[in-house]
Amino acid sequence: MTYFILQILPYISIAVLVIGLLYRIGRWANGRIVHNITLTTPAPTTQTGAVVNIATEAVFFRSLFQADKALWSGAWIMHVALFSVLGGHVVGFGTLGLQFYYIGLTSAELSTYLSDLLGTSMGILVLLGLFYLLYRRMAINEVKQISAPSDYLHLILLIAIVTVGNTMRFVPEWGLHYEPVRDYVVQLLTFSAVTADMEVMHKPLFTIHLLLVQILAMILPFSKLLHIPGMFAHRWILTRPLVEPAPGLPGIPVGGSGHAASSGQSTSGGVQ
């Protein structure tokens, strides 16, 4: 079972994730918008303005802040910490914890210490944020009424992943150092066999952590967790520059066209 989780399942989960994402994004891209629903005030008049609007929403969760500051405080901190952890995995294991040394810190040991400290701190923040979101679903009646079983299961899965990861941080003998993980990833990327003498084969918590992550990867394209890329498609629909006629009307190409837009404007001008 350990061999299956570490050697075979990673390729299956990545394939499901990539194909699922391409399928969902393809459906969004080919969807027709039969009327303009730009909701921002004032609406951007250029694509650059729309992109800036989307970027502001993605980074600061502006709409959520305006609608529910209590939810924003937990969700924003959790997401920032989560993406810090994900980035830390890539940078930390890629540089063996020496990223701060490479950008100017004089001590390699201090760089490793800071990398560990930052990763541990962000892991704690993610866990606190997830518990807060779970508490809201259980304690606030309005939120509880609109919560599906999958909402709880997604949060519990994320909490389990982060808890196992944090446990390996706080109990080093149960976890792994940077080098064995990097070597394992290189084995996967080069389609090489994971051998029994590799350290990752003898760390049950790492195997559990990786199994949970792979389960998350496989359900991501088919769940509400896809709001990560879905948010960009949603915000584009709401903030894109106004085009007349709407680019989803019969006979109008998806995405609109300059000819269609100008024809609509000419018709409007003639009526006036």
PDB file of C-alpha atoms in Angstrom, residues 20-31:
ATOM      1  CA  GLY A  20     -10.601  17.813 -14.523  1.00  0.00           C
ATOM      2  CA  LEU A  21      -9.326  21.387 -14.461  1.00  0.00           C
ATOM      3  CA  LEU A  22      -9.084  21.567 -18.247  1.00  0.00           C
ATOM      4  CA  TYR A  23     -12.627  20.210 -18.550  1.00  0.00           C
ATOM      5  CA  ARG A  24     -14.114  22.690 -16.086  1.00  0.00           C
ATOM      6  CA  ILE A  25     -12.189  25.673 -17.442  1.00  0.00           C
ATOM      7  CA  GLY A  26     -13.167  24.667 -20.981  1.00  0.00           C
ATOM      8  CA  ARG A  27     -16.835  24.685 -20.005  1.00  0.00           C
ATOM      9  CA  TRP A  28     -16.472  28.145 -18.483  1.00  0.00           C
ATOM     10  CA  ALA A  29     -14.623  29.476 -21.528  1.00  0.00           C
ATOM     11  CA  ASN A  30     -17.270  28.192 -23.948  1.00  0.00           C
ATOM     12  CA  GLY A  31     -20.251  29.354 -21.938  1.00  0.00           C
TER      13      GLY A  31
END
